[in-house]
Amino acid sequence: MKALPPGSTIGILGAGQLGRMLSIAAAQLGFKCHIYSDVPGPASDVAVSTTIGPYEDLDKIAKFAAETDVVTYEFENVPVEAAAAVERVRPVRPGLKALEVAQDRFKEKSFIASLGLPLPAFAAVDSADDFAAAIETVGAPSMLKTRRLGYDGKGQARIGRADELPAAFEAVGRAPATLEAMVPFKFEVSVLLVRGLDGVSLAYDIPQNHHEGGILRTSTVPSILPPEHQKLALQIAGRLADALGYVGVMGVEMFYVGEGPQPLLLNEFAPRVHNSGHWTMDACAVGQFENHIRAVVGWPLGATGRHSDCQMTNLIGDDVAAWPELAAEAGACLHLYGKKQARPGRKMGHVNRLTARSGMGK
Ligand code: AMP
């Protein structure tokens, strides 16, 4: 496909803050964005147009797609049938394969394992019949996670001993799940990779991620990940993206164990721009949102190099009330998502605190 010229329309499935920041980046390059979502969201404040409709209304989705030149998605739980309905009319990037694999934890882990990439021991727990085999494979301590629709620590239950599995299965609502070994990690990192239409990939510097209550709190660059393990992390993410025929930005979360034959273990990947890459908006020449747009419209990718050190802090729930102080803070780049209600656990914005670049990192 030829590169889409400025003035073209990019469709985005989903109306959340990621769609909003994608729309802002697209506008900067002269593109228009058209959102499709089942519920109104903050992306519509900045996109040119929005269609509200259920993801099950395939006719409405096809009509939406016909009004665009290419379509992307900003969350991984878009029903595959909806993306397939778009694909009959316009290209969908990243592709359907990434969507299908990422939205089912067991499929995702099986796919990663089939590529020979390192990940914690795992087993399917679709019903009580699977308890014994899962414990045999994974043991305890471990974590039960629903196969679908889990995010920010939701749909998860930790088990300390094997006999706690039945209670954990009740706790996740007896939904089909995956049991995975608890990883005694030193810290968590993620690779933000962007793969162009020509199959060439670039990556950002690797942030170190700190979670609180299952929700990302901060991402910091540079991380203290040793250089040889940074290289390994990039190789792992690159192989995954190549295997998926991926186009766009992908966030690949990993646990850093440090010792032994597998210093890094893959946790999960997001087939979209990722919260742990929000620092790239201010600390890099071309941030993740612009690079995702560049990839989906078939443009050359922008430079991913980092000019500053940065800590990104999510503003969750009432944190956003501190906006007057944050706005007055030197070196703090404030991003607010325009959400009306600051419910607990809700991501309301983020702040990127820039400092002069130290020697480490890329
Ligand atoms: P997830 O939704 O899979 O990203 O999990 C949310 C957070 O829970 C992760 O970022 C980790 O902090 C923690 N976590 C998830 N899986 C594991 C695991 N297998 N071992 C240890 N901690 C985990």
Short mmCIF file of C-alpha atoms and ligand atoms in Angstrom, two decimals:
data_model
loop_
_atom_site.label_atom_id
_atom_site.label_comp_id
_atom_site.label_asym_id
_atom_site.label_seq_id
_atom_site.Cartn_x
_atom_site.Cartn_y
_atom_site.Cartn_z
CA MET A 1 0.00 0.00 0.00
CA LYS A 2 1.13 3.54 -0.70
CA ALA A 3 1.47 5.95 2.22
CA LEU A 4 -1.80 7.75 2.99
CA PRO A 5 -1.50 11.49 2.39
CA PRO A 6 -2.34 14.14 5.00
CA GLY A 7 -6.05 14.86 4.93
CA SER A 8 -6.90 11.13 4.99
CA THR A 9 -9.19 9.79 7.71
CA ILE A 10 -8.04 7.29 10.33
CA GLY A 11 -10.78 5.28 12.03
CA ILE A 12 -10.25 4.35 15.66
CA LEU A 13 -12.23 1.63 17.43
CA GLY A 14 -12.62 2.85 21.01
CA ALA A 15 -13.08 6.31 22.53
CA GLY A 16 -10.81 6.27 25.60
CA GLN A 17 -7.75 8.32 26.48
CA LEU A 18 -5.52 6.33 24.13
CA GLY A 19 -7.85 7.15 21.23
CA ARG A 20 -7.79 10.77 22.36
CA MET A 21 -3.99 10.97 22.36
CA LEU A 22 -3.84 9.12 19.01
CA SER A 23 -6.29 11.68 17.58
CA ILE A 24 -4.14 14.57 18.82
CA ALA A 25 -1.01 13.02 17.26
CA ALA A 26 -2.87 12.35 13.99
CA ALA A 27 -4.14 15.93 13.83
CA GLN A 28 -0.56 17.17 14.17
CA LEU A 29 0.28 15.33 10.94
CA GLY A 30 -2.80 16.65 9.15
CA PHE A 31 -5.00 13.56 9.49
CA LYS A 32 -8.60 13.43 10.62
CA CYS A 33 -9.84 10.81 13.09
CA HIS A 34 -13.25 9.15 13.18
CA ILE A 35 -14.03 7.25 16.39
CA TYR A 36 -16.32 4.24 16.66
CA SER A 37 -17.34 3.23 20.18
CA ASP A 38 -20.22 1.65 22.06
CA VAL A 39 -19.99 4.37 24.73
CA PRO A 40 -19.01 8.04 24.45
CA GLY A 41 -15.49 8.79 25.66
CA PRO A 42 -12.79 11.46 25.87
CA ALA A 43 -11.46 10.79 22.33
CA SER A 44 -14.55 12.43 20.85
CA ASP A 45 -13.57 15.82 22.27
CA VAL A 46 -10.66 15.95 19.83
CA ALA A 47 -11.58 13.64 16.92
CA VAL A 48 -13.38 15.08 13.90
CA SER A 49 -16.30 12.66 14.10
CA THR A 50 -17.70 9.88 16.25
CA THR A 51 -20.10 7.05 15.59
CA ILE A 52 -21.71 5.55 18.68
CA GLY A 53 -22.99 2.02 18.21
CA PRO A 54 -22.60 -1.50 19.54
CA TYR A 55 -19.58 -3.51 18.37
CA GLU A 56 -22.08 -6.20 17.39
CA ASP A 57 -23.76 -3.96 14.77
CA LEU A 58 -21.58 -5.10 11.87
CA ASP A 59 -23.53 -3.04 9.28
CA LYS A 60 -22.93 0.14 11.23
CA ILE A 61 -19.27 -0.78 11.60
CA ALA A 62 -18.94 -1.42 7.86
CA LYS A 63 -20.51 1.99 7.15
CA PHE A 64 -18.08 3.63 9.61
CA ALA A 65 -15.14 1.85 7.94
CA ALA A 66 -16.24 3.08 4.50
CA GLU A 67 -15.93 6.66 5.77
CA THR A 68 -12.26 6.10 6.68
CA ASP A 69 -9.05 5.20 4.83
CA VAL A 70 -7.52 2.90 7.44
CA VAL A 71 -8.67 1.72 10.87
CA THR A 72 -6.82 1.05 14.12
CA TYR A 73 -8.00 0.19 17.64
CA GLU A 74 -7.16 1.61 21.02
CA PHE A 75 -8.14 -1.29 23.26
CA GLU A 76 -7.65 -5.02 22.92
CA ASN A 77 -11.17 -6.11 23.76
CA VAL A 78 -12.71 -4.97 20.50
CA PRO A 79 -14.65 -8.07 19.37
CA VAL A 80 -12.72 -9.83 16.60
CA GLU A 81 -15.94 -9.99 14.52
CA ALA A 82 -16.11 -6.17 14.60
CA ALA A 83 -12.50 -5.85 13.42
CA ALA A 84 -13.19 -8.47 10.74
CA ALA A 85 -16.19 -6.44 9.54
CA VAL A 86 -13.88 -3.43 9.19
CA GLU A 87 -11.26 -5.49 7.38
CA ARG A 88 -13.75 -6.42 4.67
CA VAL A 89 -13.89 -2.70 3.84
CA ARG A 90 -10.58 -1.14 4.94
CA PRO A 91 -7.20 -2.32 6.29
CA VAL A 92 -7.04 -2.82 10.07
CA ARG A 93 -3.68 -2.15 11.72
CA PRO A 94 -2.30 -3.79 13.84
CA GLY A 95 -3.92 -6.86 12.27
CA LEU A 96 -6.64 -9.18 13.50
CA LYS A 97 -4.17 -11.84 14.59
CA ALA A 98 -2.68 -9.57 17.30
CA LEU A 99 -6.19 -8.73 18.53
CA GLU A 100 -7.32 -12.34 18.64
CA VAL A 101 -4.22 -13.52 20.49
CA ALA A 102 -4.03 -10.61 22.96
CA GLN A 103 -7.64 -10.79 24.13
CA ASP A 104 -7.41 -14.31 25.52
CA ARG A 105 -4.65 -14.83 28.10
CA PHE A 106 -4.41 -18.55 27.48
CA LYS A 107 -4.16 -18.09 23.71
CA GLU A 108 -1.61 -15.33 24.27
CA LYS A 109 0.59 -17.44 26.51
CA SER A 110 0.29 -20.47 24.21
CA PHE A 111 1.31 -18.31 21.25
CA ILE A 112 4.30 -16.87 23.13
CA ALA A 113 5.33 -20.39 24.22
CA SER A 114 5.01 -21.67 20.63
CA LEU A 115 7.62 -19.10 19.60
CA GLY A 116 9.98 -20.41 22.28
CA LEU A 117 9.91 -17.08 24.14
CA PRO A 118 10.35 -17.13 27.95
CA LEU A 119 7.27 -16.86 30.18
CA PRO A 120 6.09 -18.17 33.58
CA ALA A 121 4.65 -21.71 33.77
CA PHE A 122 0.94 -21.59 32.93
CA ALA A 123 -2.10 -23.81 32.49
CA ALA A 124 -5.76 -23.39 31.52
CA VAL A 125 -8.41 -23.50 34.24
CA ASP A 126 -11.69 -23.50 32.35
CA SER A 127 -13.59 -25.52 34.97
CA ALA A 128 -13.07 -27.39 38.24
CA ASP A 129 -12.02 -30.41 36.14
CA ASP A 130 -8.76 -28.60 35.34
CA PHE A 131 -7.69 -27.91 38.96
CA ALA A 132 -5.48 -30.97 39.47
CA ALA A 133 -3.65 -30.72 36.13
CA ALA A 134 -3.10 -26.97 36.53
CA ILE A 135 -1.61 -27.36 40.00
CA GLU A 136 0.56 -30.20 38.70
CA THR A 137 1.95 -27.93 35.93
CA VAL A 138 2.14 -24.60 37.74
CA GLY A 139 2.17 -25.29 41.47
CA ALA A 140 1.89 -22.53 44.07
CA PRO A 141 2.27 -19.69 44.82
CA SER A 142 0.55 -18.69 41.63
CA MET A 143 -2.01 -16.34 40.15
CA LEU A 144 -5.34 -17.15 38.58
CA LYS A 145 -6.33 -14.67 35.87
CA THR A 146 -9.48 -14.70 33.77
CA ARG A 147 -8.77 -15.51 30.13
CA ARG A 148 -10.74 -12.51 28.94
CA LEU A 149 -11.52 -8.92 29.95
CA GLY A 150 -9.00 -8.64 32.79
CA TYR A 151 -7.06 -5.39 33.12
CA ASP A 152 -5.36 -3.33 35.83
CA GLY A 153 -5.36 -6.31 38.19
CA LYS A 154 -9.09 -7.02 37.70
CA GLY A 155 -10.24 -10.64 37.31
CA GLN A 156 -7.20 -11.92 39.22
CA ALA A 157 -6.75 -13.93 42.41
CA ARG A 158 -3.50 -14.94 44.10
CA ILE A 159 -3.10 -18.37 45.64
CA GLY A 160 -0.48 -19.16 48.26
CA ARG A 161 -1.21 -22.91 48.48
CA ALA A 162 -2.55 -25.49 46.03
CA ASP A 163 -5.75 -26.03 48.05
CA GLU A 164 -6.71 -22.35 47.57
CA LEU A 165 -7.37 -22.80 43.87
CA PRO A 166 -11.11 -23.61 44.21
CA ALA A 167 -11.65 -20.41 46.24
CA ALA A 168 -9.66 -18.40 43.69
CA PHE A 169 -11.82 -19.82 40.89
CA GLU A 170 -14.92 -18.67 42.82
CA ALA A 171 -13.29 -15.24 43.31
CA VAL A 172 -12.93 -14.75 39.55
CA GLY A 173 -16.57 -15.72 39.06
CA ARG A 174 -15.86 -19.24 37.71
CA ALA A 175 -14.84 -17.61 34.44
CA PRO A 176 -12.45 -19.53 32.16
CA ALA A 177 -9.01 -18.62 33.47
CA THR A 178 -5.28 -19.22 33.28
CA LEU A 179 -3.18 -20.22 36.26
CA GLU A 180 0.33 -18.86 36.14
CA ALA A 181 3.34 -19.19 38.40
CA MET A 182 4.05 -16.27 40.73
CA VAL A 183 7.27 -14.69 39.54
CA PRO A 184 9.71 -13.43 42.19
CA PHE A 185 10.70 -10.51 39.98
CA LYS A 186 13.14 -7.73 40.87
CA PHE A 187 11.14 -5.20 38.90
CA GLU A 188 8.89 -4.85 35.86
CA VAL A 189 9.84 -3.37 32.50
CA SER A 190 8.14 -2.99 29.16
CA VAL A 191 9.27 -2.74 25.59
CA LEU A 192 7.51 -0.13 23.45
CA LEU A 193 8.12 -1.28 19.96
CA VAL A 194 6.85 0.21 16.72
CA ARG A 195 6.78 -1.86 13.56
CA GLY A 196 6.22 -0.21 10.21
CA LEU A 197 4.25 -1.44 7.23
CA ASP A 198 7.55 -2.53 5.67
CA GLY A 199 8.26 -4.84 8.64
CA VAL A 200 11.05 -2.70 10.06
CA SER A 201 10.89 -2.17 13.84
CA LEU A 202 12.19 0.53 16.16
CA ALA A 203 11.97 0.55 19.93
CA TYR A 204 11.98 3.17 22.63
CA ASP A 205 14.22 3.07 25.63
CA ILE A 206 12.92 0.52 28.14
CA PRO A 207 11.01 1.99 31.10
CA GLN A 208 10.93 0.50 34.57
CA ASN A 209 7.34 0.18 35.74
CA HIS A 210 5.95 0.36 39.22
CA HIS A 211 2.41 -0.86 39.93
CA GLU A 212 0.21 -0.15 42.93
CA GLY A 213 -2.90 -2.24 43.52
CA GLY A 214 -2.49 -3.82 40.07
CA ILE A 215 -2.51 -0.39 38.35
CA LEU A 216 0.52 1.21 36.73
CA ARG A 217 1.70 4.08 38.91
CA THR A 218 5.01 5.18 37.39
CA SER A 219 7.20 4.45 34.38
CA THR A 220 10.78 5.66 34.60
CA VAL A 221 13.57 6.01 32.06
CA PRO A 222 16.33 5.10 32.14
CA SER A 223 15.66 1.84 33.96
CA ILE A 224 18.39 -0.02 35.82
CA LEU A 225 18.03 -2.98 33.44
CA PRO A 226 21.59 -4.04 32.50
CA PRO A 227 22.48 -3.36 28.84
CA GLU A 228 22.72 -7.05 27.87
CA HIS A 229 19.23 -7.63 29.25
CA GLN A 230 17.90 -4.56 27.44
CA LYS A 231 19.13 -6.16 24.25
CA LEU A 232 17.45 -9.43 25.18
CA ALA A 233 14.15 -7.66 25.96
CA LEU A 234 14.20 -5.97 22.55
CA GLN A 235 14.91 -9.28 20.81
CA ILE A 236 11.99 -10.97 22.59
CA ALA A 237 9.57 -8.18 21.67
CA GLY A 238 10.87 -8.06 18.09
CA ARG A 239 10.29 -11.77 17.57
CA LEU A 240 6.76 -11.48 18.91
CA ALA A 241 5.94 -8.53 16.64
CA ASP A 242 7.40 -10.26 13.57
CA ALA A 243 5.44 -13.45 14.30
CA LEU A 244 2.20 -11.43 14.44
CA GLY A 245 2.96 -9.49 11.25
CA TYR A 246 2.38 -6.49 13.48
CA VAL A 247 1.95 -2.89 12.30
CA GLY A 248 1.98 -0.08 14.87
CA VAL A 249 3.05 0.35 18.48
CA MET A 250 3.00 -2.63 20.80
CA GLY A 251 3.61 -2.67 24.57
CA VAL A 252 5.31 -5.84 25.82
CA GLU A 253 5.35 -6.24 29.60
CA MET A 254 8.10 -8.30 31.17
CA PHE A 255 9.22 -9.39 34.62
CA TYR A 256 12.90 -8.93 35.34
CA VAL A 257 14.12 -11.88 37.38
CA GLY A 258 17.80 -11.17 36.86
CA GLU A 259 19.40 -14.51 37.61
CA GLY A 260 19.36 -17.87 35.85
CA PRO A 261 18.86 -18.91 32.25
CA GLN A 262 15.74 -16.76 31.82
CA PRO A 263 16.47 -13.28 33.21
CA LEU A 264 13.29 -11.87 31.63
CA LEU A 265 9.85 -13.46 31.50
CA LEU A 266 7.07 -12.19 29.29
CA ASN A 267 3.90 -11.22 31.16
CA GLU A 268 1.59 -9.93 28.43
CA PHE A 269 1.51 -7.72 25.40
CA ALA A 270 -0.89 -4.95 24.45
CA PRO A 271 -1.63 -4.66 20.72
CA ARG A 272 -1.78 -0.88 20.97
CA VAL A 273 -0.08 2.17 22.39
CA HIS A 274 0.64 1.53 26.06
CA ASN A 275 0.41 3.44 29.33
CA SER A 276 4.07 2.69 30.10
CA GLY A 277 4.98 4.58 26.90
CA HIS A 278 3.27 7.87 27.80
CA TRP A 279 6.64 9.39 28.77
CA THR A 280 7.67 9.23 25.07
CA MET A 281 5.27 12.11 24.33
CA ASP A 282 7.62 14.58 26.01
CA ALA A 283 11.01 12.85 26.31
CA CYS A 284 11.46 11.75 22.67
CA ALA A 285 11.54 13.49 19.33
CA VAL A 286 8.61 11.37 18.13
CA GLY A 287 6.37 9.83 20.77
CA GLN A 288 4.47 6.53 20.69
CA PHE A 289 1.17 8.06 19.56
CA GLU A 290 2.68 9.75 16.53
CA ASN A 291 4.68 6.65 15.66
CA HIS A 292 1.58 4.48 15.85
CA ILE A 293 -0.17 6.85 13.46
CA ARG A 294 2.89 6.90 11.16
CA ALA A 295 2.90 3.08 11.07
CA VAL A 296 -0.81 2.65 10.33
CA VAL A 297 -0.78 5.20 7.50
CA GLY A 298 2.35 3.63 5.99
CA TRP A 299 4.68 6.55 6.71
CA PRO A 300 8.35 6.23 7.66
CA LEU A 301 8.70 5.80 11.42
CA GLY A 302 9.96 8.70 13.50
CA ALA A 303 13.12 8.67 15.61
CA THR A 304 12.55 6.94 18.96
CA GLY A 305 15.65 8.35 20.69
CA ARG A 306 15.22 9.95 24.10
CA HIS A 307 16.51 13.46 24.79
CA SER A 308 15.62 13.62 28.51
CA ASP A 309 15.27 11.41 31.54
CA CYS A 310 11.66 11.11 32.54
CA GLN A 311 9.29 9.77 35.12
CA MET A 312 5.67 9.35 34.08
CA THR A 313 3.15 9.30 36.93
CA ASN A 314 -0.45 8.33 36.33
CA LEU A 315 -3.07 10.59 37.86
CA ILE A 316 -5.57 8.10 39.21
CA GLY A 317 -8.96 9.06 40.66
CA ASP A 318 -8.69 12.11 42.93
CA ASP A 319 -4.97 12.65 42.09
CA VAL A 320 -6.23 14.86 39.30
CA ALA A 321 -7.43 17.44 41.83
CA ALA A 322 -3.75 18.45 42.16
CA TRP A 323 -3.79 19.93 38.64
CA PRO A 324 -3.18 23.53 39.80
CA GLU A 325 0.06 22.54 41.56
CA LEU A 326 1.12 20.28 38.69
CA ALA A 327 0.46 23.03 36.18
CA ALA A 328 2.75 25.31 38.22
CA GLU A 329 5.55 22.74 38.60
CA ALA A 330 8.68 23.40 36.51
CA GLY A 331 9.64 20.51 34.22
CA ALA A 332 6.27 18.79 34.65
CA CYS A 333 4.35 18.11 31.42
CA LEU A 334 0.69 17.67 32.26
CA HIS A 335 -1.74 15.60 30.20
CA LEU A 336 -5.38 15.52 31.27
CA TYR A 337 -7.91 13.26 29.59
CA GLY A 338 -11.00 15.43 29.98
CA LYS A 339 -12.97 12.78 31.90
CA LYS A 340 -15.79 14.25 33.93
CA GLN A 341 -15.88 11.95 36.96
CA ALA A 342 -12.78 11.04 38.99
CA ARG A 343 -13.82 7.58 40.18
CA PRO A 344 -11.33 5.55 42.29
CA GLY A 345 -8.94 3.60 40.05
CA ARG A 346 -9.87 5.66 36.97
CA LYS A 347 -6.98 7.02 34.90
CA MET A 348 -7.65 10.77 34.68
CA GLY A 349 -4.35 11.97 33.25
CA HIS A 350 -0.62 11.68 33.65
CA VAL A 351 2.34 13.90 34.33
CA ASN A 352 5.76 13.53 32.69
CA ARG A 353 8.56 14.95 34.82
CA LEU A 354 11.58 15.70 32.66
CA THR A 355 15.15 16.05 33.89
CA ALA A 356 18.44 16.39 32.04
CA ARG A 357 19.48 13.18 30.34
CA SER A 358 21.86 10.96 32.30
CA GLY A 359 24.35 8.61 30.64
CA MET A 360 22.26 5.43 30.79
CA GLY A 361 19.78 4.07 28.29
CA LYS A 362 19.61 4.31 24.54
P1 AMP B 1 -1.43 -8.16 34.56
O1 AMP B 1 -2.85 -7.75 34.49
O2 AMP B 1 -1.17 -9.55 34.09
O3 AMP B 1 -0.50 -7.17 33.90
O4 AMP B 1 -1.04 -8.11 36.11
C1 AMP B 1 -1.03 -6.91 36.85
C2 AMP B 1 0.17 -6.87 37.79
O5 AMP B 1 0.11 -7.95 38.74
C3 AMP B 1 1.51 -7.05 37.09
O6 AMP B 1 1.98 -5.87 36.52
C4 AMP B 1 2.37 -7.55 38.27
O7 AMP B 1 2.73 -6.48 39.11
C5 AMP B 1 1.42 -8.47 38.98
N1 AMP B 1 1.55 -9.83 38.43
C6 AMP B 1 0.86 -10.33 37.39
N2 AMP B 1 1.23 -11.58 37.10
C7 AMP B 1 2.19 -11.91 37.98
C8 AMP B 1 2.99 -13.09 38.20
N3 AMP B 1 2.85 -14.18 37.45
N4 AMP B 1 3.90 -13.05 39.20
C9 AMP B 1 4.03 -11.95 39.98
N5 AMP B 1 3.30 -10.82 39.84
C10 AMP B 1 2.39 -10.79 38.85
#
